[in-house]
């Protein structure tokens, strides 16, 4: 018969082994979860970049990210981006706008090619903190934010210059003409050598902050975090005068009609 002391020792050893095995299992499970979360987030970044650069629809991006408040100005390419949005088929037919649609498609494609050829990224670092993980993505992308600001200003000034009613048809015409004017200046928004760091944060059990971080990341892809002084400072300080010059030069060069909203 085993002595009482030996039995106690065996019990203690058994408990120690169980505790050790439990710790190992917990650590393995925790490591596997972290590795899986990191893999999933890296795949999210890759898939999101691919959709934004290569024509993903608003619904595809919503399905991937869970974001409900994606709008056309947040999309870089594809049928739902601001450059491609147009009036409904009935309005187009009723106002004889078929040629505008054809030209818009050609011009938007030219912008998308610049965006696609001027995009590069790499996930450079992953840092784990207590309640979040930071994914640092090194980016080089087209200055699309600057392009969109100029496009919208052109659209606004063309409408004013036309002295036409501010309605959806004339706004659409102004957008197509604005695309036409900027088509000759697409290289102005090419990012030749500037990189920026876009950080995506994934918080534990905080969907609201995760969504906010995703939206910020999308804006960074469009060029929100660059420091090109000419593009983001000088050009914005004189935007009204500069855009007016673009319009006048386009008329003088017969790029657009003197009746500025007509093709």
XYZ file of C-alpha atoms in Angstrom:
263
model
C 0.000 0.000 0.000
C 1.281 3.404 -0.923
C 2.146 5.705 1.917
C -0.022 8.743 2.496
C 2.902 11.039 1.696
C 3.527 9.334 -1.661
C -0.130 9.670 -2.601
C -0.054 13.388 -1.758
C 3.110 13.847 -3.829
C 1.535 12.069 -6.803
C -1.571 14.212 -6.512
C 0.537 17.382 -6.413
C 2.551 16.233 -9.444
C -0.672 15.371 -11.294
C -2.127 18.806 -10.569
C 1.111 20.461 -11.723
C 1.065 18.499 -14.983
C -2.571 19.419 -15.607
C -1.826 23.088 -14.894
C 1.174 23.016 -17.236
C -0.821 21.341 -19.995
C -3.647 23.865 -19.527
C -1.179 26.748 -19.837
C 0.305 25.255 -22.977
C -3.149 24.739 -24.504
C -4.223 28.313 -23.628
C -1.018 29.744 -25.102
C -1.346 27.660 -28.255
C -4.992 28.677 -28.699
C -4.092 32.322 -28.048
C -1.207 32.155 -30.539
C -3.408 30.486 -33.138
C -6.100 33.158 -32.666
C -3.579 35.997 -33.043
C -2.050 34.350 -36.101
C -5.509 33.829 -37.602
C -6.593 37.416 -36.853
C -3.418 38.743 -38.459
C -3.901 36.547 -41.518
C -7.533 37.666 -41.845
C -6.642 41.351 -41.506
C -3.853 41.131 -44.069
C -6.289 39.429 -46.448
C -8.821 42.199 -45.723
C -6.239 44.853 -46.664
C -5.271 43.016 -49.852
C -8.875 42.409 -50.913
C -9.945 45.965 -50.099
C -7.038 47.432 -52.059
C -7.872 45.193 -54.996
C -11.545 46.195 -55.027
C -10.825 49.911 -54.698
C -8.160 49.935 -57.413
C -9.777 47.504 -59.838
C -13.385 48.617 -60.063
C -15.096 47.003 -57.088
C -18.722 47.990 -56.619
C -20.130 49.723 -53.563
C -21.951 46.513 -52.593
C -18.792 44.403 -52.895
C -16.886 46.783 -50.624
C -19.758 46.895 -48.129
C -19.868 43.101 -48.086
C -16.119 42.880 -47.502
C -15.838 45.576 -44.832
C -19.273 45.728 -43.241
C -19.282 49.504 -43.810
C -22.669 51.056 -44.579
C -21.581 54.636 -45.233
C -19.408 54.183 -48.320
C -20.251 56.857 -50.891
C -19.123 57.558 -54.450
C -16.367 59.976 -53.398
C -14.766 57.240 -51.269
C -14.507 54.874 -54.239
C -11.443 55.123 -56.435
C -12.611 53.227 -59.521
C -15.592 51.306 -60.856
C -19.186 52.016 -61.795
C -20.107 53.499 -58.417
C -17.240 56.002 -58.114
C -17.949 59.725 -58.487
C -16.308 59.951 -61.915
C -18.724 57.341 -63.305
C -22.002 58.079 -61.505
C -24.642 59.318 -63.925
C -28.327 60.027 -64.247
C -30.926 57.293 -64.576
C -31.642 55.874 -68.021
C -34.978 57.675 -68.434
C -33.478 61.093 -67.670
C -30.608 60.421 -70.058
C -32.992 59.422 -72.825
C -35.411 62.306 -72.219
C -32.563 64.864 -72.378
C -30.575 63.342 -75.259
C -27.496 62.726 -73.102
C -26.251 59.505 -74.711
C -23.107 61.198 -76.066
C -22.299 62.510 -72.604
C -22.488 58.973 -71.228
C -20.153 57.636 -73.926
C -17.594 60.387 -73.370
C -17.864 60.094 -69.575
C -17.056 56.394 -69.793
C -13.953 57.040 -71.921
C -12.690 59.859 -69.703
C -13.306 57.999 -66.443
C -11.392 55.029 -67.853
C -8.406 57.310 -68.505
C -8.406 58.450 -64.873
C -8.704 54.871 -63.618
C -5.678 53.827 -65.674
C -3.637 56.571 -63.982
C -4.861 55.456 -60.559
C -4.031 51.811 -61.270
C -0.578 52.450 -62.725
C 0.293 54.816 -59.874
C -0.490 52.431 -57.007
C 1.843 50.353 -54.906
C 1.713 49.163 -51.315
C 3.259 46.805 -48.799
C 2.277 45.856 -45.252
C 5.448 46.979 -43.537
C 4.760 46.389 -39.854
C 2.304 44.799 -37.416
C 2.326 46.021 -33.808
C 0.234 44.429 -31.055
C -0.981 46.549 -28.166
C -3.230 45.668 -25.227
C -6.571 46.203 -26.949
C -5.698 46.665 -30.617
C -3.318 45.650 -33.385
C -1.817 48.260 -35.720
C -1.126 47.361 -39.345
C 1.198 49.832 -41.061
C 0.800 49.935 -44.829
C 3.389 51.783 -46.908
C 1.550 53.449 -49.787
C 2.317 55.187 -53.037
C -0.864 56.244 -54.808
C -2.361 58.753 -57.218
C -3.269 62.126 -55.719
C -6.942 61.354 -56.230
C -8.190 63.620 -53.450
C -6.561 66.586 -55.201
C -8.040 65.456 -58.533
C -11.553 65.204 -57.072
C -11.310 68.642 -55.454
C -10.406 70.136 -58.836
C -13.113 68.140 -60.603
C -15.791 69.387 -58.221
C -14.560 72.998 -58.453
C -14.556 72.776 -62.249
C -18.068 71.379 -62.216
C -19.238 74.242 -59.996
C -17.548 76.989 -62.055
C -18.755 75.569 -65.378
C -22.318 75.649 -64.125
C -21.940 79.267 -63.005
C -20.287 80.282 -66.277
C -23.073 78.664 -68.288
C -25.720 80.746 -66.467
C -27.944 77.664 -66.692
C -30.303 76.441 -64.008
C -28.672 74.456 -61.215
C -30.449 71.134 -61.748
C -29.423 67.491 -62.049
C -29.149 67.535 -65.855
C -26.914 70.608 -66.006
C -24.858 69.353 -63.078
C -24.274 66.106 -64.931
C -23.288 67.944 -68.104
C -20.875 70.077 -66.069
C -19.271 66.980 -64.585
C -18.647 65.431 -68.011
C -17.151 68.683 -69.338
C -15.012 68.924 -66.189
C -13.734 65.400 -66.824
C -12.901 66.467 -70.377
C -10.883 69.484 -69.234
C -8.931 67.516 -66.622
C -8.252 64.689 -69.066
C -5.415 66.836 -70.486
C -3.992 67.345 -66.979
C -4.052 63.848 -65.479
C -0.267 63.777 -65.116
C -0.527 66.755 -62.747
C -1.857 64.356 -60.106
C 0.708 61.601 -60.598
C 2.645 60.827 -57.444
C 6.214 60.525 -58.692
C 8.150 59.705 -55.548
C 6.147 60.295 -52.366
C 5.241 57.484 -49.981
C 3.025 57.695 -46.949
C 2.211 55.376 -44.069
C -1.418 54.348 -43.662
C -2.212 52.722 -40.326
C -5.169 50.387 -40.010
C -6.251 49.621 -36.434
C -8.138 46.509 -35.437
C -9.648 46.811 -31.948
C -10.835 43.970 -29.778
C -14.627 43.963 -29.490
C -15.063 47.510 -30.822
C -16.799 47.451 -34.204
C -17.383 51.213 -34.276
C -13.679 52.032 -33.961
C -12.777 49.314 -36.464
C -15.200 50.825 -39.008
C -13.839 54.314 -38.391
C -10.311 53.046 -38.971
C -11.355 51.354 -42.227
C -12.905 54.581 -43.533
C -9.751 56.509 -42.640
C -7.657 53.901 -44.429
C -9.765 54.248 -47.593
C -9.232 58.025 -47.533
C -5.501 57.503 -47.142
C -5.480 55.327 -50.261
C -6.935 58.295 -52.147
C -4.053 60.523 -51.116
C -5.185 62.223 -47.925
C -1.915 61.857 -46.024
C 0.662 63.190 -48.487
C 2.725 66.356 -48.054
C 3.212 67.549 -51.636
C 3.152 71.293 -51.053
C 2.190 72.251 -54.592
C -0.666 69.775 -54.835
C -2.132 70.176 -51.360
C -1.244 73.747 -50.408
C -0.485 76.014 -53.351
C -3.120 74.510 -55.627
C -5.822 74.731 -52.978
C -5.005 78.337 -52.026
C -5.523 79.533 -55.604
C -8.096 76.953 -56.685
C -10.770 79.404 -57.901
C -8.403 81.416 -60.082
C -6.581 78.314 -61.311
C -9.745 76.452 -62.300
C -11.072 79.531 -64.086
C -7.824 79.567 -66.091
C -8.361 75.901 -67.006
C -11.815 76.738 -68.378
C -10.637 79.742 -70.383
C -7.718 77.792 -71.870
C -10.051 74.936 -72.808
C -12.346 77.355 -74.644
C -9.427 79.096 -76.409
C -7.993 75.747 -77.514
C -11.463 74.612 -78.663
C -11.329 71.675 -76.277
C -14.800 72.657 -75.107
C -17.631 74.678 -76.577
C -18.091 78.372 -75.722
C -21.485 77.307 -74.475
C -19.577 75.419 -71.814
C -22.118 72.721 -70.974
C -22.561 71.573 -74.566
C -20.342 68.986 -76.267
